[in-house]
Short mmCIF file of C-alpha atoms in Angstrom, two decimals:
data_model
loop_
_atom_site.label_atom_id
_atom_site.label_comp_id
_atom_site.label_asym_id
_atom_site.label_seq_id
_atom_site.Cartn_x
_atom_site.Cartn_y
_atom_site.Cartn_z
CA MET A 217 97.52 107.95 68.29
CA PHE A 218 94.79 110.59 68.31
CA GLU A 219 91.04 110.00 68.58
CA VAL A 220 88.03 112.26 68.21
CA GLN A 221 84.56 111.38 69.41
CA VAL A 222 81.21 113.00 68.72
CA ASP A 223 77.71 112.36 69.98
CA GLY A 224 74.43 112.07 68.10
CA GLU A 225 70.99 110.71 68.90
CA PHE A 226 67.75 109.55 67.37
CA SER A 227 64.45 108.16 68.55
CA ALA A 228 63.02 105.04 66.93
CA THR A 229 60.93 101.99 67.74
CA HIS A 230 61.90 98.35 67.40
CA GLN A 231 60.95 94.87 68.54
CA LEU A 232 63.39 91.99 68.71
CA ARG A 233 62.41 88.61 67.33
CA LEU A 234 63.05 85.99 69.99
CA PRO A 235 64.74 82.71 69.01
CA ASP A 236 61.37 80.91 69.27
CA GLY A 237 59.92 83.18 66.58
CA ARG A 238 57.85 85.37 68.86
CA CYS A 239 58.52 89.12 68.99
CA GLU A 240 58.89 91.60 71.82
CA PRO A 241 56.16 94.27 71.84
CA VAL A 242 57.05 97.26 69.66
CA HIS A 243 58.67 99.84 71.93
CA ALA A 244 60.48 103.14 71.51
CA HIS A 245 64.00 104.00 72.56
CA HIS A 246 65.91 107.21 72.55
CA TRP A 247 69.19 105.99 71.05
CA PRO A 248 72.24 108.06 71.97
CA VAL A 249 75.11 107.37 69.55
CA GLN A 250 78.85 107.95 69.99
CA VAL A 251 81.32 107.68 67.15
CA THR A 252 85.08 107.43 67.72
CA VAL A 253 87.63 107.79 64.90
CA ARG A 254 91.42 107.60 64.97
CA ALA A 255 94.43 108.91 63.14
CA PRO A 256 98.11 108.47 63.92
CA ALA A 257 98.83 112.17 63.36
CA THR A 258 97.00 115.47 63.11
CA ASP A 259 96.30 117.30 59.86
CA ALA A 260 97.17 120.84 58.75
CA MET A 261 94.55 122.17 61.19
CA GLY A 262 96.01 120.21 64.09
CA THR A 263 92.99 117.91 64.16
CA VAL A 264 92.08 114.30 63.33
CA MET A 265 89.15 115.79 61.44
CA ASP A 266 86.78 118.65 62.15
CA PHE A 267 84.35 117.73 64.97
CA HIS A 268 81.43 119.32 63.15
CA TRP A 269 82.21 117.48 59.92
CA LEU A 270 82.19 114.16 61.79
CA ALA A 271 78.95 115.14 63.55
CA ARG A 272 77.38 115.97 60.16
CA LEU A 273 78.48 112.62 58.70
CA LEU A 274 76.92 110.86 61.68
CA GLU A 275 73.73 112.86 61.29
CA GLN A 276 73.54 111.90 57.59
CA VAL A 277 73.67 108.24 58.61
CA ILE A 278 71.20 108.36 61.50
CA ALA A 279 68.66 110.83 60.09
CA PRO A 280 67.00 108.08 57.97
CA LEU A 281 66.52 105.98 61.16
CA ARG A 282 64.83 108.76 63.15
CA HIS A 283 61.20 108.10 64.10
CA ARG A 284 61.23 104.84 62.12
CA ASN A 285 60.14 101.39 63.16
CA LEU A 286 63.54 99.76 62.73
CA ASN A 287 61.85 96.41 62.05
CA GLU A 288 60.50 97.92 58.85
CA HIS A 289 63.92 99.22 57.80
CA GLU A 290 65.13 97.48 54.63
CA GLU A 291 68.53 96.53 56.08
CA LEU A 292 67.94 96.42 59.86
CA GLY A 293 64.55 94.71 59.80
CA PRO A 294 65.71 91.38 58.36
CA ILE A 295 68.68 91.03 60.76
CA ASN A 296 66.91 91.89 64.05
CA PRO A 297 67.43 95.56 64.94
CA SER A 298 69.33 95.06 68.20
CA ALA A 299 71.52 97.85 69.56
CA GLU A 300 74.51 95.76 68.45
CA HIS A 301 73.22 95.59 64.87
CA VAL A 302 72.27 99.27 64.84
CA ALA A 303 75.85 100.10 65.90
CA ARG A 304 77.28 97.88 63.12
CA TYR A 305 74.88 99.42 60.58
CA ILE A 306 75.97 102.96 61.51
CA ALA A 307 79.62 101.87 61.31
CA ALA A 308 79.16 100.36 57.86
CA LYS A 309 77.52 103.50 56.51
CA LEU A 310 79.89 105.93 58.18
CA ALA A 311 83.29 104.36 57.55
CA PRO A 312 83.37 104.95 53.77
CA ARG A 313 82.61 108.67 54.29
CA LEU A 314 85.63 109.34 56.51
CA PRO A 315 88.56 111.31 55.10
CA GLU A 316 91.62 109.38 53.99
CA GLY A 317 93.82 108.34 56.88
CA VAL A 318 91.00 108.50 59.43
CA VAL A 319 89.84 105.11 60.70
CA LEU A 320 86.57 104.24 62.41
CA GLU A 321 87.39 102.84 65.84
CA ARG A 322 84.02 102.36 67.52
CA VAL A 323 80.30 103.11 67.30
CA THR A 324 78.38 102.95 70.59
CA VAL A 325 74.59 102.95 70.74
CA GLY A 326 72.64 103.34 73.97
CA GLU A 327 69.34 101.61 74.41
CA SER A 328 67.75 101.81 77.84
CA PRO A 329 69.59 104.02 80.37
CA GLY A 330 72.60 102.12 81.63
CA CYS A 331 72.70 99.77 78.60
CA ARG A 332 75.08 100.39 75.68
CA ALA A 333 76.28 98.29 72.74
CA SER A 334 79.35 98.96 70.63
CA TYR A 335 80.70 97.74 67.31
CA LEU A 336 84.48 97.89 66.82
CA PRO A 337 85.17 97.26 63.14
CA ARG A 338 88.92 96.69 63.55
CA ASP A 339 88.88 94.16 66.38
CA MET B 264 83.97 92.82 67.67
CA PHE B 265 80.83 93.69 69.61
CA GLU B 266 80.63 94.92 73.19
CA VAL B 267 77.78 95.48 75.60
CA GLN B 268 78.02 97.53 78.76
CA VAL B 269 75.65 97.83 81.71
CA ASP B 270 75.66 99.98 84.84
CA GLY B 271 75.05 99.04 88.45
CA GLU B 272 75.74 100.68 91.79
CA PHE B 273 76.01 100.03 95.48
CA SER B 274 76.79 102.01 98.62
CA ALA B 275 79.36 100.71 101.08
CA THR B 276 81.96 101.93 103.55
CA HIS B 277 85.67 101.20 103.56
CA GLN B 278 88.97 102.43 104.99
CA LEU B 279 92.30 101.78 103.32
CA ARG B 280 95.23 100.59 105.36
CA LEU B 281 98.20 102.87 104.69
CA PRO B 282 101.64 101.34 104.13
CA ASP B 283 102.70 102.42 107.64
CA GLY B 284 99.92 100.32 109.17
CA ARG B 285 97.59 103.19 110.02
CA CYS B 286 94.08 103.27 108.47
CA GLU B 287 92.02 105.98 106.85
CA PRO B 288 88.85 106.86 108.81
CA VAL B 289 85.93 104.64 107.80
CA HIS B 290 83.97 106.49 105.13
CA ALA B 291 81.11 105.72 102.77
CA HIS B 292 81.13 105.83 98.99
CA HIS B 293 78.43 105.43 96.45
CA TRP B 294 80.16 103.05 94.03
CA PRO B 295 78.87 103.18 90.46
CA VAL B 296 79.93 100.07 88.52
CA GLN B 297 80.20 99.51 84.77
CA VAL B 298 80.71 96.09 83.23
CA THR B 299 81.80 95.60 79.62
CA VAL B 300 81.70 92.23 77.86
CA ARG B 301 82.70 91.26 74.32
CA ALA B 302 81.87 88.74 71.66
CA PRO B 303 83.16 88.47 68.10
CA ALA B 304 79.66 87.88 66.71
CA THR B 305 76.05 88.28 67.73
CA ASP B 306 73.82 85.40 68.79
CA ALA B 307 70.44 84.24 67.43
CA MET B 308 68.82 87.34 68.98
CA GLY B 309 71.33 89.67 67.31
CA THR B 310 72.93 90.46 70.66
CA VAL B 311 76.16 89.76 72.56
CA MET B 312 73.90 88.80 75.45
CA ASP B 313 70.70 90.23 76.85
CA PHE B 314 71.35 93.56 78.62
CA HIS B 315 69.01 92.66 81.46
CA TRP B 316 70.63 89.27 81.98
CA LEU B 317 74.04 90.94 82.28
CA ALA B 318 72.57 93.55 84.65
CA ARG B 319 71.09 90.75 86.78
CA LEU B 320 74.44 88.92 86.90
CA LEU B 321 76.11 92.14 88.01
CA GLU B 322 73.45 92.71 90.66
CA GLN B 323 73.98 89.16 91.99
CA VAL B 324 77.66 89.97 92.44
CA ILE B 325 77.32 93.42 94.00
CA ALA B 326 74.23 92.85 96.19
CA PRO B 327 76.33 91.15 98.91
CA LEU B 328 78.60 94.25 99.05
CA ARG B 329 75.76 96.75 99.48
CA HIS B 330 75.71 98.62 102.81
CA ARG B 331 78.67 96.55 104.03
CA ASN B 332 81.90 97.72 105.59
CA LEU B 333 84.19 96.31 102.90
CA ASN B 334 87.01 95.99 105.42
CA GLU B 335 84.93 93.34 107.15
CA HIS B 336 84.29 91.45 103.90
CA GLU B 337 85.90 88.03 103.98
CA GLU B 338 87.71 88.45 100.63
CA LEU B 339 88.08 92.23 100.27
CA GLY B 340 89.01 93.02 103.87
CA PRO B 341 92.33 91.17 103.91
CA ILE B 342 93.55 92.67 100.58
CA ASN B 343 92.67 96.36 101.24
CA PRO B 344 89.31 97.23 99.65
CA SER B 345 90.52 99.83 97.15
CA ALA B 346 88.42 100.64 94.10
CA GLU B 347 90.97 98.67 92.06
CA HIS B 348 90.50 95.59 94.21
CA VAL B 349 86.71 95.97 94.27
CA ALA B 350 86.77 96.05 90.44
CA ARG B 351 88.95 92.90 90.32
CA TYR B 352 86.69 91.16 92.86
CA ILE B 353 83.58 91.91 90.80
CA ALA B 354 85.38 90.69 87.65
CA ALA B 355 86.42 87.43 89.31
CA LYS B 356 82.87 86.71 90.48
CA LEU B 357 81.18 87.77 87.25
CA ALA B 358 83.37 86.17 84.58
CA PRO B 359 82.44 82.54 85.33
CA ARG B 360 78.72 83.39 85.04
CA LEU B 361 78.93 84.75 81.49
CA PRO B 362 77.51 82.69 78.65
CA GLU B 363 79.91 80.71 76.50
CA GLY B 364 81.68 82.85 73.93
CA VAL B 365 81.19 86.08 75.91
CA VAL B 366 84.35 87.46 77.47
CA LEU B 367 84.67 89.97 80.30
CA GLU B 368 86.55 92.99 78.98
CA ARG B 369 86.46 95.49 81.83
CA VAL B 370 84.93 96.32 85.21
CA THR B 371 85.01 100.00 86.22
CA VAL B 372 84.22 101.16 89.74
CA GLY B 373 83.77 104.82 90.66
CA GLU B 374 84.77 106.04 94.05
CA SER B 375 84.60 109.79 94.64
CA PRO B 376 83.10 111.81 91.77
CA GLY B 377 85.72 112.13 89.05
CA CYS B 378 87.71 109.09 90.27
CA ARG B 379 87.32 105.68 88.63
CA ALA B 380 89.31 102.45 88.73
CA SER B 381 89.11 99.61 86.22
CA TYR B 382 90.23 96.01 86.06
CA LEU B 383 90.84 94.51 82.62
CA PRO B 384 91.24 90.77 83.05
CA ARG B 385 92.63 90.11 79.57
CA ASP B 386 95.37 92.76 79.46
CA MET C 227 95.74 95.27 84.04
CA PHE C 228 94.44 98.01 86.31
CA GLU C 229 93.56 101.56 85.30
CA VAL C 230 92.64 104.67 87.24
CA GLN C 231 91.03 107.73 85.75
CA VAL C 232 90.53 111.21 87.17
CA ASP C 233 88.77 114.30 85.87
CA GLY C 234 89.92 117.90 85.73
CA GLU C 235 88.80 121.01 83.89
CA PHE C 236 89.87 124.46 82.84
CA SER C 237 88.42 127.35 80.87
CA ALA C 238 90.49 128.99 78.14
CA THR C 239 90.10 130.70 74.80
CA HIS C 240 91.60 129.70 71.47
CA GLN C 241 91.24 130.22 67.75
CA LEU C 242 92.41 127.69 65.19
CA ARG C 243 94.39 128.83 62.18
CA LEU C 244 92.73 127.51 59.04
CA PRO C 245 94.87 125.97 56.30
CA ASP C 246 94.39 129.12 54.18
CA GLY C 247 96.01 131.23 56.91
CA ARG C 248 92.81 132.80 58.23
CA CYS C 249 91.84 132.25 61.86
CA GLU C 250 88.60 131.34 63.58
CA PRO C 251 87.29 134.10 65.88
CA VAL C 252 88.73 133.85 69.38
CA HIS C 253 86.26 131.87 71.46
CA ALA C 254 86.13 130.33 74.92
CA HIS C 255 85.67 126.71 75.83
CA HIS C 256 85.23 124.97 79.10
CA TRP C 257 87.66 122.07 78.63
CA PRO C 258 86.89 118.97 80.70
CA VAL C 259 89.97 116.72 80.92
CA GLN C 260 90.17 113.01 81.72
CA VAL C 261 93.46 111.24 82.43
CA THR C 262 93.80 107.45 82.43
CA VAL C 263 96.88 105.66 83.75
CA ARG C 264 97.67 101.94 83.92
CA ALA C 265 99.68 99.49 85.95
CA PRO C 266 99.85 95.70 85.70
CA ALA C 267 99.54 95.29 89.48
CA THR C 268 98.50 97.26 92.53
CA ASP C 269 100.93 98.77 95.05
CA ALA C 270 101.21 98.33 98.82
CA MET C 271 98.00 100.38 99.22
CA GLY C 272 96.09 98.20 96.75
CA THR C 273 96.01 101.02 94.21
CA VAL C 274 97.56 101.94 90.86
CA MET C 275 98.33 105.30 92.46
CA ASP C 276 96.39 107.55 94.82
CA PHE C 277 93.48 109.23 92.97
CA HIS C 278 94.13 112.54 94.66
CA TRP C 279 97.82 112.47 93.79
CA LEU C 280 96.95 111.90 90.13
CA ALA C 281 94.35 114.69 90.30
CA ARG C 282 96.97 117.04 91.80
CA LEU C 283 99.48 116.18 89.05
CA LEU C 284 96.81 116.93 86.46
CA GLU C 285 95.97 120.21 88.16
CA GLN C 286 99.65 121.19 88.14
CA VAL C 287 99.71 120.69 84.39
CA ILE C 288 96.43 122.42 83.51
CA ALA C 289 96.57 125.32 86.01
CA PRO C 290 98.94 127.30 83.72
CA LEU C 291 96.40 126.96 80.87
CA ARG C 292 93.42 128.25 82.86
CA HIS C 293 91.94 131.54 81.63
CA ARG C 294 94.69 131.83 79.01
CA ASN C 295 94.40 132.52 75.32
CA LEU C 296 95.97 129.24 74.17
CA ASN C 297 97.13 130.90 70.96
CA GLU C 298 99.45 133.03 73.08
CA HIS C 299 100.82 129.99 74.96
CA GLU C 300 104.52 129.48 74.20
CA GLU C 301 104.12 125.80 73.24
CA LEU C 302 100.50 125.50 72.12
CA GLY C 303 100.29 128.75 70.18
CA PRO C 304 102.77 127.83 67.45
CA ILE C 305 101.24 124.37 66.80
CA ASN C 306 97.53 125.37 66.61
CA PRO C 307 95.82 124.79 69.96
CA SER C 308 93.29 122.16 68.85
CA ALA C 309 91.74 119.83 71.41
CA GLU C 310 93.99 117.10 69.98
CA HIS C 311 97.12 119.17 70.58
CA VAL C 312 95.96 120.25 74.04
CA ALA C 313 95.49 116.55 74.91
CA ARG C 314 99.00 115.72 73.63
CA TYR C 315 100.48 118.70 75.52
CA ILE C 316 98.89 117.57 78.79
CA ALA C 317 100.13 114.02 78.16
CA ALA C 318 103.69 115.20 77.53
CA LYS C 319 103.76 117.24 80.73
CA LEU C 320 102.05 114.64 82.89
CA ALA C 321 103.79 111.41 81.87
CA PRO C 322 107.21 112.24 83.41
CA ARG C 323 105.55 113.01 86.76
CA LEU C 324 103.94 109.59 87.16
CA PRO C 325 105.36 107.15 89.69
CA GLU C 326 107.57 104.33 88.43
CA GLY C 327 105.58 101.47 86.92
CA VAL C 328 102.54 103.64 86.14
CA VAL C 329 102.02 104.36 82.45
CA LEU C 330 99.94 107.10 80.86
CA GLU C 331 97.28 105.46 78.73
CA ARG C 332 95.11 108.33 77.51
CA VAL C 333 94.32 112.03 77.91
CA THR C 334 90.86 113.13 76.73
CA VAL C 335 89.91 116.78 76.32
CA GLY C 336 86.36 117.93 75.67
CA GLU C 337 85.70 120.97 73.58
CA SER C 338 82.09 121.73 72.75
CA PRO C 339 79.52 119.46 74.40
CA GLY C 340 79.49 116.15 72.55
CA CYS C 341 82.99 116.68 71.07
CA ARG C 342 86.06 115.07 72.65
CA ALA C 343 89.64 114.48 71.50
CA SER C 344 92.11 112.01 72.98
CA TYR C 345 95.83 111.42 72.78
CA LEU C 346 97.05 107.87 73.42
CA PRO C 347 100.83 108.01 73.80
CA ARG C 348 101.41 104.27 73.55
CA ASP C 349 99.42 103.54 70.39
#
């Protein structure tokens, strides 16, 4: 199996709703993002897919999140915009754009330094 | 599947016993630690578990190792305090403290720069 | 399951042949390399294998690539020296040198910053 992984990033604010209905204060994070895709064999170029193509697909997905309040985002706001849910959102938007035969393995989103959340669509 | 990962660190000395009975010189390492936990779904907060709670659990486990000679540790000393065994020790202490439904996936311990050992309890 | 991981690096030039027969310009990369090996139990030293031994095995494999034009390499040149193929090449050379009971899990090769390719021989 082969994998390729690219990095992206965006800055955005959010506030999690606590189970008792209260909310955290609105606060900003710099969200580093890593996307990992897989293929069982390489293509005519010897690659899973072009790194820069994958990075552009990721950028298309995260650009609309940049400098937003994620609580006001139409899809992320209603479901609590945790790092876990941001990772799943990016995965859901990215997977259908991948070339045939290339499978999304993992999306990892960093929140504070030393804190990362991943969504693994296949597991 | 969702995962969250947090980082911790401690400094400690150790010396490995070689198979012929001799020991390495006692030497210090800065041990970075990464813990990864998994859950199939997010909780009422939209998270696997709170990052800071997981970081606190990790700190509770590694604080007693900090600035110790691991060869004099009651559990690690007798089994040779390799990075592999330190990772398994942290896993064994941490797993029972995780909330229900959250599973320990991996503990990674760095030793020298560019050298890491992991313990994966489920594999 | 236990894993150990070590880092290496080399600098080399390459140019990928495009499907239409044209080639990218020759360009240099600094290629960071990560090797991950696994064993179900630790040995008499409490380790999967000695970190420095694994790092030396990796260095033996990548030293012949250092400062080369990978397109002129006898094995990599004919198959397009993509990061994916470089990772598979390193895996193929390294796996037979591992001690008994230690299995190669993954070789990851970085290309540009934020772009990594892995080969996982077992998947």
